[in-house]
Coordinates of C-alpha atoms and ligand atoms in Angstrom, one line a residue:
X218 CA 0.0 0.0 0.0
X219 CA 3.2 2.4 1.2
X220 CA 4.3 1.8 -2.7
X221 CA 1.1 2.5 -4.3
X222 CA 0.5 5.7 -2.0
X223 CA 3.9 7.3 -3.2
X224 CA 3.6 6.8 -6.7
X225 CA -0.3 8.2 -6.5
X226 CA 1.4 11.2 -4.9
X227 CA 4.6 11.1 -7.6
X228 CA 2.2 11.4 -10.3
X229 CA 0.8 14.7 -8.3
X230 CA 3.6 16.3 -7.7
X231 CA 5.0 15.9 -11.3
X232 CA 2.3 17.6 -12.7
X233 CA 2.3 20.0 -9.7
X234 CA 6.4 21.0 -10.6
X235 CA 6.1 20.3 -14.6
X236 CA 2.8 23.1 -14.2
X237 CA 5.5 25.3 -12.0
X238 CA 8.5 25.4 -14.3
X239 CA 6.0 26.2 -17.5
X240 CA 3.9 29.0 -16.1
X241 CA 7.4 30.4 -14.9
X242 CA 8.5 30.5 -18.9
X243 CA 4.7 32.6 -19.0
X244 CA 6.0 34.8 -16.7
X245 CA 9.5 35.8 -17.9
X246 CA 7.7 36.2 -21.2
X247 CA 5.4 38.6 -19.6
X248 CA 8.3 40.1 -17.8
X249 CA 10.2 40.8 -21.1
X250 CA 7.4 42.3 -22.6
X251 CA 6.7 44.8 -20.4
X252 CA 10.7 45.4 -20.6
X253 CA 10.5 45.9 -23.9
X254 CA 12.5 43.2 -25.0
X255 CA 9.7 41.5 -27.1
X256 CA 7.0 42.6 -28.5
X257 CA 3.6 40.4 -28.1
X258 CA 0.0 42.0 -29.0
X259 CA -1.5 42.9 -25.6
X260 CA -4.4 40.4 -26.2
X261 CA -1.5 37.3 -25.6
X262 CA -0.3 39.3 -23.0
X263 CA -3.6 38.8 -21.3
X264 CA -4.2 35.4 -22.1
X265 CA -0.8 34.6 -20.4
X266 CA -1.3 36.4 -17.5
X267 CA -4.5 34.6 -17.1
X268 CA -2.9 31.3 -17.6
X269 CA -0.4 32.0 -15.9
X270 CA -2.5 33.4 -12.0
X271 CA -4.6 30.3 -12.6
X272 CA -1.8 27.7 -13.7
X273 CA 0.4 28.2 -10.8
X274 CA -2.1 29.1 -8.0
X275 CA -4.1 25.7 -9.4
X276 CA -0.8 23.8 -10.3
X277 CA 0.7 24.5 -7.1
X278 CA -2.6 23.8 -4.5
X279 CA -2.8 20.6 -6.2
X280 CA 0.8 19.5 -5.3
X281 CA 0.3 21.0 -2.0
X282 CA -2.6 19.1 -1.4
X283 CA -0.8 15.8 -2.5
X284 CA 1.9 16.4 0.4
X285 CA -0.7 16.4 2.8
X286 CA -2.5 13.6 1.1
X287 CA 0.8 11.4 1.4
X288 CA 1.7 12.6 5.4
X289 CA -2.0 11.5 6.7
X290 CA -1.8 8.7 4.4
X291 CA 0.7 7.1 6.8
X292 CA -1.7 6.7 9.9
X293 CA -5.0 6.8 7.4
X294 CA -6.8 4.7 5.3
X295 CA -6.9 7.3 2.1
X296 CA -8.9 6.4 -0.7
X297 CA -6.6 5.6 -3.9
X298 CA -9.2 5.6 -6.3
X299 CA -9.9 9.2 -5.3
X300 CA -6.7 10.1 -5.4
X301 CA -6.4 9.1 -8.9
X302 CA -9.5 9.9 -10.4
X303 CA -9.1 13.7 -8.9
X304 CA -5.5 13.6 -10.7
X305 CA -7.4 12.4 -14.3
X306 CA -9.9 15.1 -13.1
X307 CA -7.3 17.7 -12.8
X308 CA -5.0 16.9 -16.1
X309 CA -8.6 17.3 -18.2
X310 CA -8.9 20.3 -16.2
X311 CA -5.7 21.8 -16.9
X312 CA -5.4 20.7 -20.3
X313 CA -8.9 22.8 -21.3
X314 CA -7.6 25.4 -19.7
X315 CA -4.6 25.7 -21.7
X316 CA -6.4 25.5 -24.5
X317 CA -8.8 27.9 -23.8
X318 CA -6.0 30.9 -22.5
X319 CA -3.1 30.0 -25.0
X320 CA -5.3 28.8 -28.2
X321 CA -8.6 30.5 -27.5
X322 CA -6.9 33.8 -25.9
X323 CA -8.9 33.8 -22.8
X324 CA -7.5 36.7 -21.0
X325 CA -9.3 38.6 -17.7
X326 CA -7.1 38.0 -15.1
X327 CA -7.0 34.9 -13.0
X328 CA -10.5 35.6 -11.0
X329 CA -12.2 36.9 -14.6
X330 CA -14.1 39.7 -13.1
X331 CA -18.0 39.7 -13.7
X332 CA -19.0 40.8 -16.2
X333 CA -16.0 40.9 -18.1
X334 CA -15.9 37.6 -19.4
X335 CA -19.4 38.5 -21.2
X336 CA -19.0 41.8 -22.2
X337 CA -17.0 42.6 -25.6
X338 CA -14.3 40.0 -24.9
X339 CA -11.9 40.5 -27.3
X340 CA -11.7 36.6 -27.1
X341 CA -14.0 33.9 -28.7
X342 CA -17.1 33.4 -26.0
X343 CA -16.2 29.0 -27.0
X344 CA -13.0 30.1 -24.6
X345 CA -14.8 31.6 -22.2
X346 CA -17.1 28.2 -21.8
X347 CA -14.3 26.0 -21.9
X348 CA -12.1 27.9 -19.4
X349 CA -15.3 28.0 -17.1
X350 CA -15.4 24.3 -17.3
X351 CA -12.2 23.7 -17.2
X352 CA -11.7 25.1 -13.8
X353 CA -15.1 23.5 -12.9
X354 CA -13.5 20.4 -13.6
X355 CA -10.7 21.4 -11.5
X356 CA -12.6 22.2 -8.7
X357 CA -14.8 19.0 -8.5
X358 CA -11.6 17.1 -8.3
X359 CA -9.6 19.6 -5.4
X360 CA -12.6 19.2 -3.6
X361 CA -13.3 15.2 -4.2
X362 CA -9.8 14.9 -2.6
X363 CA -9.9 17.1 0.3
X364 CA -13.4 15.4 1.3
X365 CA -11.8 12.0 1.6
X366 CA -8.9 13.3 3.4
X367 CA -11.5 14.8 6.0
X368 CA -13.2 11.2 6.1
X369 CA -10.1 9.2 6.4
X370 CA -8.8 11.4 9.3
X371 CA -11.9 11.5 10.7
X372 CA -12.3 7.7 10.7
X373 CA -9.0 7.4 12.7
X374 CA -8.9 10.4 14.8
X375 CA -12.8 11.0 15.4
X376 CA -14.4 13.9 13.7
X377 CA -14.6 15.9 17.3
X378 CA -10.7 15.6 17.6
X379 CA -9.6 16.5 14.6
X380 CA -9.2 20.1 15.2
X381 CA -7.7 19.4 18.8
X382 CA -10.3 21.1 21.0
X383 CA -9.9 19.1 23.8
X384 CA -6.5 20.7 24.3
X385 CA -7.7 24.2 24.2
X386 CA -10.3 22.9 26.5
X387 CA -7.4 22.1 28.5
X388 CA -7.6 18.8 29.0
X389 CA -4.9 16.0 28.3
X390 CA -5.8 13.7 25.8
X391 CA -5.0 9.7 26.5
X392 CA -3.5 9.6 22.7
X393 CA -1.8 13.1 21.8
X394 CA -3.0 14.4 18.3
X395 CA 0.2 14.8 15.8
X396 CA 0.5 18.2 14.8
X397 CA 0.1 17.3 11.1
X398 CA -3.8 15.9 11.9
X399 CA -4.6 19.1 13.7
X400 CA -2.5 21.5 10.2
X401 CA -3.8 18.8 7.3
X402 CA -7.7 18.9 8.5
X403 CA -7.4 22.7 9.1
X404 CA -6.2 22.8 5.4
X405 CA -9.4 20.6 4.2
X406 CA -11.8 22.1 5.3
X407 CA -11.0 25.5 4.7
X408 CA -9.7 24.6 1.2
X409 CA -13.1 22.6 0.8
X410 CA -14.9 25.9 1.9
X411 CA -13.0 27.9 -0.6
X412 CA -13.5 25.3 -3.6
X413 CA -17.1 25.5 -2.6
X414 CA -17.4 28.9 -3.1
X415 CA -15.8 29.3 -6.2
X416 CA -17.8 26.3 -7.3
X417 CA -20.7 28.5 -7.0
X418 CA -19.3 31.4 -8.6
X419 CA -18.5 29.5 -11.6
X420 CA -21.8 27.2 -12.1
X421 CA -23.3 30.8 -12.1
X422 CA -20.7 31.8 -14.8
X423 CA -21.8 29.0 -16.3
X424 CA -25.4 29.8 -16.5
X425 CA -24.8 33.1 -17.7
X426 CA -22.9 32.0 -20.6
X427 CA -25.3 29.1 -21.8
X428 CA -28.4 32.3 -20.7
X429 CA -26.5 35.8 -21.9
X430 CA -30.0 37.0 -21.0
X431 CA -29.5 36.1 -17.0
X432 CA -28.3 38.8 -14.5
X433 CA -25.8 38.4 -11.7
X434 CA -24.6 40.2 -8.9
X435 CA -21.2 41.8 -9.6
X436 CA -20.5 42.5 -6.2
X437 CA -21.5 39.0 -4.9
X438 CA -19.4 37.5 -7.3
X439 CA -16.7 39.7 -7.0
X440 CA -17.0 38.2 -3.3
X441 CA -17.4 34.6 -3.6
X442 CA -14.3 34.7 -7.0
X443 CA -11.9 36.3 -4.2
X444 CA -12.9 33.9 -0.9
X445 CA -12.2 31.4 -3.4
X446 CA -8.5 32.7 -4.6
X447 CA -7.4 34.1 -1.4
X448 CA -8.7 30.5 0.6
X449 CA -6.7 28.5 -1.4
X450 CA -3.6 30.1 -2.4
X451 CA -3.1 30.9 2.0
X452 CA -4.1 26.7 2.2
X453 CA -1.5 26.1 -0.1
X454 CA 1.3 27.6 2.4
X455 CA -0.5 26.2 5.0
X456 CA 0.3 22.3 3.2
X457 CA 3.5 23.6 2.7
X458 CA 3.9 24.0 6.9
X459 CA 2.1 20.9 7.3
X460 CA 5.1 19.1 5.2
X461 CA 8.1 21.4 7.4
X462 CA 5.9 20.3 11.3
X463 CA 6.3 16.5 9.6
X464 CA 9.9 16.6 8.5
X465 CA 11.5 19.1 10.4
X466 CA 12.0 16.5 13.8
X467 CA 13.6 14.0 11.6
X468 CA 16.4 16.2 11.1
X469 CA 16.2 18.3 14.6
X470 CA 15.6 14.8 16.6
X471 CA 13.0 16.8 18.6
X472 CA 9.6 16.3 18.9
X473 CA 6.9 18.7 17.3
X474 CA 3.8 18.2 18.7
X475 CA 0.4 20.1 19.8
X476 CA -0.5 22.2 22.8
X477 CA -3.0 24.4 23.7
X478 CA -1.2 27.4 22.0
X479 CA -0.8 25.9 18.6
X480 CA -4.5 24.8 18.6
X481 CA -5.4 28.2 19.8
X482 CA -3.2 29.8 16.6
X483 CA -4.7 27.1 13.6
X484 CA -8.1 27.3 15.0
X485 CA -8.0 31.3 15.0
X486 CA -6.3 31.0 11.2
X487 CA -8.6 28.5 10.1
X488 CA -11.6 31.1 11.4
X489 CA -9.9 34.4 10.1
X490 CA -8.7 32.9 6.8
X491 CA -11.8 32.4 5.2
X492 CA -12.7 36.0 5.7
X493 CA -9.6 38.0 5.3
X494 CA -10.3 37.9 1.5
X495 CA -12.2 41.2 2.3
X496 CA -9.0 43.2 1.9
X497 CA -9.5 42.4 -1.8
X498 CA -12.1 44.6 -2.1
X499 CA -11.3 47.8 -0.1
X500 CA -11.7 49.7 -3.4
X501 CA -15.1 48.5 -4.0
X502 CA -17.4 51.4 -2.2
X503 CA -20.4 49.5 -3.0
X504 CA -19.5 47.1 -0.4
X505 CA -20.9 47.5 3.3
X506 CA -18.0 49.7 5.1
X507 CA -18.0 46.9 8.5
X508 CA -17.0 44.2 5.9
X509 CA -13.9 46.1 4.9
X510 CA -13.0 46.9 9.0
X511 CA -13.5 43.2 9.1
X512 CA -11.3 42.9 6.4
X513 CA -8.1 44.5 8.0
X514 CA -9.1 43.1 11.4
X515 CA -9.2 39.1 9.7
X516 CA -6.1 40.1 7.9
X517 CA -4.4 40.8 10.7
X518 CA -5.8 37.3 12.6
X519 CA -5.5 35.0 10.0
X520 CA -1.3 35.9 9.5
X521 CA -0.6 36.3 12.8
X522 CA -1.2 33.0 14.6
X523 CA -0.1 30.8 12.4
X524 CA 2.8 32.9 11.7
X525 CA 4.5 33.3 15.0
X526 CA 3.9 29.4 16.5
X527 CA 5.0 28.2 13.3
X528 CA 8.2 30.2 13.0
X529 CA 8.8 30.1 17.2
X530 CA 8.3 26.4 16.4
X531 CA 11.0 26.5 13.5
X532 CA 13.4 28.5 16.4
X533 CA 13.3 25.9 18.7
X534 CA 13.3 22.6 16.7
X535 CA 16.9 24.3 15.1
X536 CA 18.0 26.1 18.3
X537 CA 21.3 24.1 20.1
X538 CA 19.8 21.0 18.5
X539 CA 23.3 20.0 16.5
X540 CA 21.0 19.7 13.7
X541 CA 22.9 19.4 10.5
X542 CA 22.1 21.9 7.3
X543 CA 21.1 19.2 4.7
X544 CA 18.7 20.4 1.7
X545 CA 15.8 20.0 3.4
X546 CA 15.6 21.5 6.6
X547 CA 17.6 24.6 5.4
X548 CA 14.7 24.6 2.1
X549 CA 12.5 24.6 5.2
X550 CA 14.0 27.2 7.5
X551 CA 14.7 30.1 4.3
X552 CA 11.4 28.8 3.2
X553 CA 9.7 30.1 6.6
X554 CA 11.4 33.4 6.3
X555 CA 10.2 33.9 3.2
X556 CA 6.7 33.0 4.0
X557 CA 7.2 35.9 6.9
X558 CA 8.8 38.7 4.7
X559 CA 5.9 38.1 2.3
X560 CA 3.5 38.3 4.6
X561 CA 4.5 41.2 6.0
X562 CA 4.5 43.1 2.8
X563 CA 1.2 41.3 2.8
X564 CA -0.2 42.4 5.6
X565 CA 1.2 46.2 5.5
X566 CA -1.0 46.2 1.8
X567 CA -4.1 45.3 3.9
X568 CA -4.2 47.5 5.9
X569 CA -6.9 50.1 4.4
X570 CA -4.6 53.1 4.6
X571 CA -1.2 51.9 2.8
X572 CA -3.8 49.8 0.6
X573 CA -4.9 53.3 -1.0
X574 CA -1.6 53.7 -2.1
X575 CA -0.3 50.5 -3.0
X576 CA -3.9 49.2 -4.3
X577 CA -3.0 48.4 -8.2
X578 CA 0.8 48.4 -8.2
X579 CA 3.2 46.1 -8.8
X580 CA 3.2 45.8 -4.8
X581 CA 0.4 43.7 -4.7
X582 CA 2.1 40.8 -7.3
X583 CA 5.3 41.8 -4.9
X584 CA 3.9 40.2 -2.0
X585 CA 1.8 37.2 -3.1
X586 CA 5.2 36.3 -5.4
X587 CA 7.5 36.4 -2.3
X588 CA 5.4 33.9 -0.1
X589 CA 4.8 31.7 -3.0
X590 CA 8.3 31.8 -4.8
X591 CA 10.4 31.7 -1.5
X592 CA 8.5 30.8 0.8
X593 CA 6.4 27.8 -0.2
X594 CA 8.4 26.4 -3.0
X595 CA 11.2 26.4 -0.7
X596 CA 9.1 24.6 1.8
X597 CA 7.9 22.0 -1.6
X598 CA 11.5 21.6 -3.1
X599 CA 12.7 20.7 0.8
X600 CA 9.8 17.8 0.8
X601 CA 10.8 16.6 -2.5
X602 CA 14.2 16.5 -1.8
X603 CA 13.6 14.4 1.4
X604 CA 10.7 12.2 -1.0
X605 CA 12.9 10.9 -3.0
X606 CA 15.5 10.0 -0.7
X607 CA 17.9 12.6 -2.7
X608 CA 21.8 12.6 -1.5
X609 CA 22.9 14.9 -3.9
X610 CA 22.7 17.0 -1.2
X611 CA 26.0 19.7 -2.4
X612 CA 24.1 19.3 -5.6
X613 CA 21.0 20.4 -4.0
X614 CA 22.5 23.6 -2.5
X615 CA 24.0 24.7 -5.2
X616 CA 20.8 24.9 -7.2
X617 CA 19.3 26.4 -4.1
X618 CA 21.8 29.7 -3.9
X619 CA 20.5 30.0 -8.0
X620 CA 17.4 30.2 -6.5
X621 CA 17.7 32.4 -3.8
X622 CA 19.4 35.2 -5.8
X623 CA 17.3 34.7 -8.8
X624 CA 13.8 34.9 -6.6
X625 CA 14.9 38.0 -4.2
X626 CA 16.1 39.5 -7.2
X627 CA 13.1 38.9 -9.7
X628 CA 10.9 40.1 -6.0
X629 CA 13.3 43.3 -5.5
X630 CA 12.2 44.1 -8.9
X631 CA 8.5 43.8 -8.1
X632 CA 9.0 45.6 -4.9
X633 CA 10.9 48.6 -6.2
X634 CA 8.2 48.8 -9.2
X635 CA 4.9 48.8 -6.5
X636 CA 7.6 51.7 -4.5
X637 CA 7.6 53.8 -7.9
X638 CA 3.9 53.1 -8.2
X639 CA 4.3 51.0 -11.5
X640 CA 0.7 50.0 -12.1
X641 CA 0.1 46.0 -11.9
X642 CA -1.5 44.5 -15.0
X643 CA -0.2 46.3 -17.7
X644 CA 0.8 44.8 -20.9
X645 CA 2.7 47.6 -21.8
X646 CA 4.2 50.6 -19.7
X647 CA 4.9 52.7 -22.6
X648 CA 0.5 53.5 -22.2
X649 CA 2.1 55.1 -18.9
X650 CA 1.5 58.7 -18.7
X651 CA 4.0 59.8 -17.1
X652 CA 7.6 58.8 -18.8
X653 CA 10.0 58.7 -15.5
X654 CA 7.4 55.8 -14.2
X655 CA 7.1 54.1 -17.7
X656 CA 10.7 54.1 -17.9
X657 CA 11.5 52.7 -14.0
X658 CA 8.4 50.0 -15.0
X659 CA 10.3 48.8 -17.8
X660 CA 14.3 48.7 -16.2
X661 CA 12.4 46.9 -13.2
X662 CA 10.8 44.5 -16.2
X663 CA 13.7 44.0 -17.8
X664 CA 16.1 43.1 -14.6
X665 CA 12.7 41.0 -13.2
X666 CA 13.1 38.6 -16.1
X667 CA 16.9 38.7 -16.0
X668 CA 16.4 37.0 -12.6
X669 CA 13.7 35.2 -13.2
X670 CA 15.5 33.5 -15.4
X671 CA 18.5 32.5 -12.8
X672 CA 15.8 31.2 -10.9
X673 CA 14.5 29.0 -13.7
X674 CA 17.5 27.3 -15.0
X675 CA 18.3 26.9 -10.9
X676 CA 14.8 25.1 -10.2
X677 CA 15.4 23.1 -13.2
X678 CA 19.3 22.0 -11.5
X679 CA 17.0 21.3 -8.6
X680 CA 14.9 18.8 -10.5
X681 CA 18.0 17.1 -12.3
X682 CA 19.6 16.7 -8.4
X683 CA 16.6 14.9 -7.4
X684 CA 17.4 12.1 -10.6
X685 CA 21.0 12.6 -9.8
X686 CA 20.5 12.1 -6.0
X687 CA 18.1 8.4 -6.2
X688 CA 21.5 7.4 -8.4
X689 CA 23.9 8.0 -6.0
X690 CA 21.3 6.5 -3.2
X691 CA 21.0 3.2 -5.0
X692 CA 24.4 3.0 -5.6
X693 CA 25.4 3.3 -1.7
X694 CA 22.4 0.6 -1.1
X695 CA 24.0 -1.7 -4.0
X696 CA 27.8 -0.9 -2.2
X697 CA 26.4 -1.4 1.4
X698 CA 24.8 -4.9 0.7
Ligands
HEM756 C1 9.9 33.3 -11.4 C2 8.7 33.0 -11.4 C3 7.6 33.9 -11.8 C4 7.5 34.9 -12.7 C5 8.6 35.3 -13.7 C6 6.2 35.6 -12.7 C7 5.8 36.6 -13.4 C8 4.6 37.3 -13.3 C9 4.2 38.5 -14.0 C10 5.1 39.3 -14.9 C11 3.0 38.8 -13.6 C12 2.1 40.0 -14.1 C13 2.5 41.1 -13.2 C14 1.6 42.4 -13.5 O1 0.5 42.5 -12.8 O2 2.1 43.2 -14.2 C15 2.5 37.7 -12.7 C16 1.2 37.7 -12.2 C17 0.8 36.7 -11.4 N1 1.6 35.6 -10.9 FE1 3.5 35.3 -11.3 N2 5.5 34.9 -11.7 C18 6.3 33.9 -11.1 C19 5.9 33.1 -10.1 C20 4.6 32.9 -9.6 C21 4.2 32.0 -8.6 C22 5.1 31.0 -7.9 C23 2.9 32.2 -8.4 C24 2.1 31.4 -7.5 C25 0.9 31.6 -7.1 C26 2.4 33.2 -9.3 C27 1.1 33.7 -9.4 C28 0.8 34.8 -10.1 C29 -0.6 35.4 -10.1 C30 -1.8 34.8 -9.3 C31 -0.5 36.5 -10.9 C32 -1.7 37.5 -11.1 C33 -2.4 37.1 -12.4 C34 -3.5 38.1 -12.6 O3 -3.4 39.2 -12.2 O4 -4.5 37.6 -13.2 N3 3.5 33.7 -10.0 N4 3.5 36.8 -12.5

């Protein structure tokens, strides 16, 4: 069973990296245009954008989810037919998709803000059904697997303990709760909630487009589209954690479990996360003014928590442990600061003041690329470095310094630009007004995809270490026996 559980979650997280590396050549493209180093018609600039939010937020929960698919799979009975049929669920997904973005030119923005879609799209409306079905697909199958994680760790832990009440109850439970039950069901269900939700947003995309005649609520979708994005790209970090509170003891030989304070944190982040999306919308002054207090309030719950045990809980597994820096823990430790320096720029942009300023710049994609790119795929390499048994650990490292100047530097870029106020979502700068900030735009462009590129090749040296590092593994077994 061990044997057929990895190679379910293999088959995950090869189509979780493969999805990675491509939408990364998207992005330098995008980069270089807006540098004005190529020239590509701003409707393929929008198509690839689009592909490219919804490719990696989609390509990466899916891997994320595997991880925490394969850890509870080792004290649960996961289903492997669900496993697999979500995968076959999510290829068709993905494929459409590309099909619809890169061949049908689909292009408004990852969350396709109603009514846009429907209203002179400068795209075919065939791509606009297939790209809603496509993530339809998509969704059925994240939340097919999440549901059966929640049943198979509810069938061994109990549904009541899966959230570990009983120790913020105070009381001592006869068998403790490992810390990656209390992180992976936290992750379900608010990942189910999110999938749910943009379910809904989409089967009423749906309807629209088979009825052009049928009206929807802009600002009720424009709701349920972000608690959908903002759910599952923070679930995706959080699966990312969940693999660093699993591994990190291995290679600290100390324990990592659960008390009272870190069910106090994942319960408060599970609460606040599903309604911090409301920061999204501080712009939107049709929206009742309490919901945007509650917006910077949840924004400021949901990072916290989670934030500090996790990182105080990094401290002291690495503190005066003689723990020794292979690939994965120290993946796992720059991976956590990463997480942190993003959130922080993530959390300054929510707040409703700064957010006036910052709303619309290049700030925005600043902070969501620094948790993803150096914080959680630090946090993904270090699991798949330590999944495949890798010992091409100087191998590893090396790869890793590529991507640690590459990624700060392709951020720096997208930091300085939100500074400048370079608008987000341009195709071109040059439609700037005002030259000194269409000039700064396309230098920071221009330097972005420079780096951007280091990082590439360096994520791609990661991937040949991992092949390089099972060799040199079964060649010590074969010597050793
Ligand atoms: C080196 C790797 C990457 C490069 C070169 C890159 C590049 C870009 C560029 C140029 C944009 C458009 C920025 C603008 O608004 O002007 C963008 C947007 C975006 N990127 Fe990345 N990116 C990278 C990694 C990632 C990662 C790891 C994620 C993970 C979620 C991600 C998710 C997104 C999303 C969601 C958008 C917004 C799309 C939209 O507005 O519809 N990117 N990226």
């Amino acid at each position: 069973m061990e044997k057929r559980n990895r190679n379910a979650t293999i088959a995950w997280l090869v189509v979780s990296f493969a999805v990675f590396i491509v939408m990364i050549g998207l992005g330098i493209t995008m980069r270089l245009a807006q540098g004005l180093r190529i020239e590509i018609p701003p409707n393929t600039f929008y198509a690839l954008m689009t592909m490219h939010g919804l490719g990696m937020a989609g390509g990466l929960f899916a891997g994320a989810l595997s991880i925490i698919w394969y850890i509870i799979s080792r004290t649960c009975k996961v289903s492997l037919a669900v496993s697999w049929f979500s995968w076959v669920l999510f290829l068709i997904g993905a494929v459409a998709l590309l099909y619809a973005t890169l061949i049908g030119g689909f292009g408004p923005g990852w969350y396709a803000l109603y009514p846009l879609p429907f209203i002179n799209a400068a795209w075919p409306s065939w791509a606009t059904g297939v790209a809603i079905i496509a993530l339809l697909i998509m969704g059925v199958s994240w939340l097919l697997y999440q549901l059966d994680m929640l049943r198979a760790m509810a069938a061994q832990y109990g549904a009541s303990r899966l959230l570990a009440w009983e120790y913020i109850a105070g009381k001592k439970p006869a068998e403790p709760l490992p810390a990656v039950i209390l992180i992976a069901s936290m992750c379900a269900i608010a990942g189910a909630l999110g999938t749910l939700s943009g379910a809904v947003t989409l089967i009423l995309y749906l309807l629209k487009w088979i009825s052009p005649g049928v009206s929807l609520d802009a600002l009720l979708l424009k709701n349920t589209m972000f608690m959908f994005g903002h759910v599952i790209v923070n679930v995706c970090i959080y699966c990312g954690l969940c693999a660093v509170y699993h591994l990190m003891p291995k290679y600290s030989g100390r324990p990592w479990g659960v008390n009272r304070i870190t069910a106090i944190a994942w319960n408060a982040t599970l609460f606040f996360v599903l309604f911090a999306y409301f920061h999204h919308l501080y712009m939107d002054f049709a929206q009742n003014k309490a919901l945007h207090i509650i917006g910077q309030i949840t924004s400021y719950g949901s990072a916290i928590p989670a934030t500090a045990v996790s990182l105080f809980g990094i401290a002291s597994q690495v503190y005066k442990s003689g723990m020794k820096w292979r690939f994965t823990p120290t993946a796992f430790v720059l991976g956590g600061m990463g997480w942190a320096i993003g959130g922080v720029a993530a959390v300054v942009d929510s707040t409703i003041m700064v957010n006036s300023y910052f709303h619309n710049t290049l700030w925005v994609p600043a902070h969501f690329h620094t948790y993803f790119l150096v914080g959680y795929i630090f946090m993904f390499f270090g699991f798949l470095h330590d999944f495949f048994n890798s010992k091409a650990e100087r191998f590893a490292i090396s790869s890793f310094v590529g991507m640690l100047v590459g990624g700060y530097g392709f951020l720096s870029m997208f930091y300085l630009g939100g500074y400048y106020g370079v608008p987000r979502r341009y195709a071109a700068y040059t439609a700037i007004q005002v030259g000194d900030i269409a000039n700064k735009g396309a230098l920071f462009a221009s330097l972005g995809a420079l780096f951007a590129a280091v990082f590439l090749l360096s994520a791609i040296a990661f991937a040949i270490s991992l092949f390089a590092g099972r060799s040199k593994a079964t060649a010590e077994a074969v010597a050793t026996t």
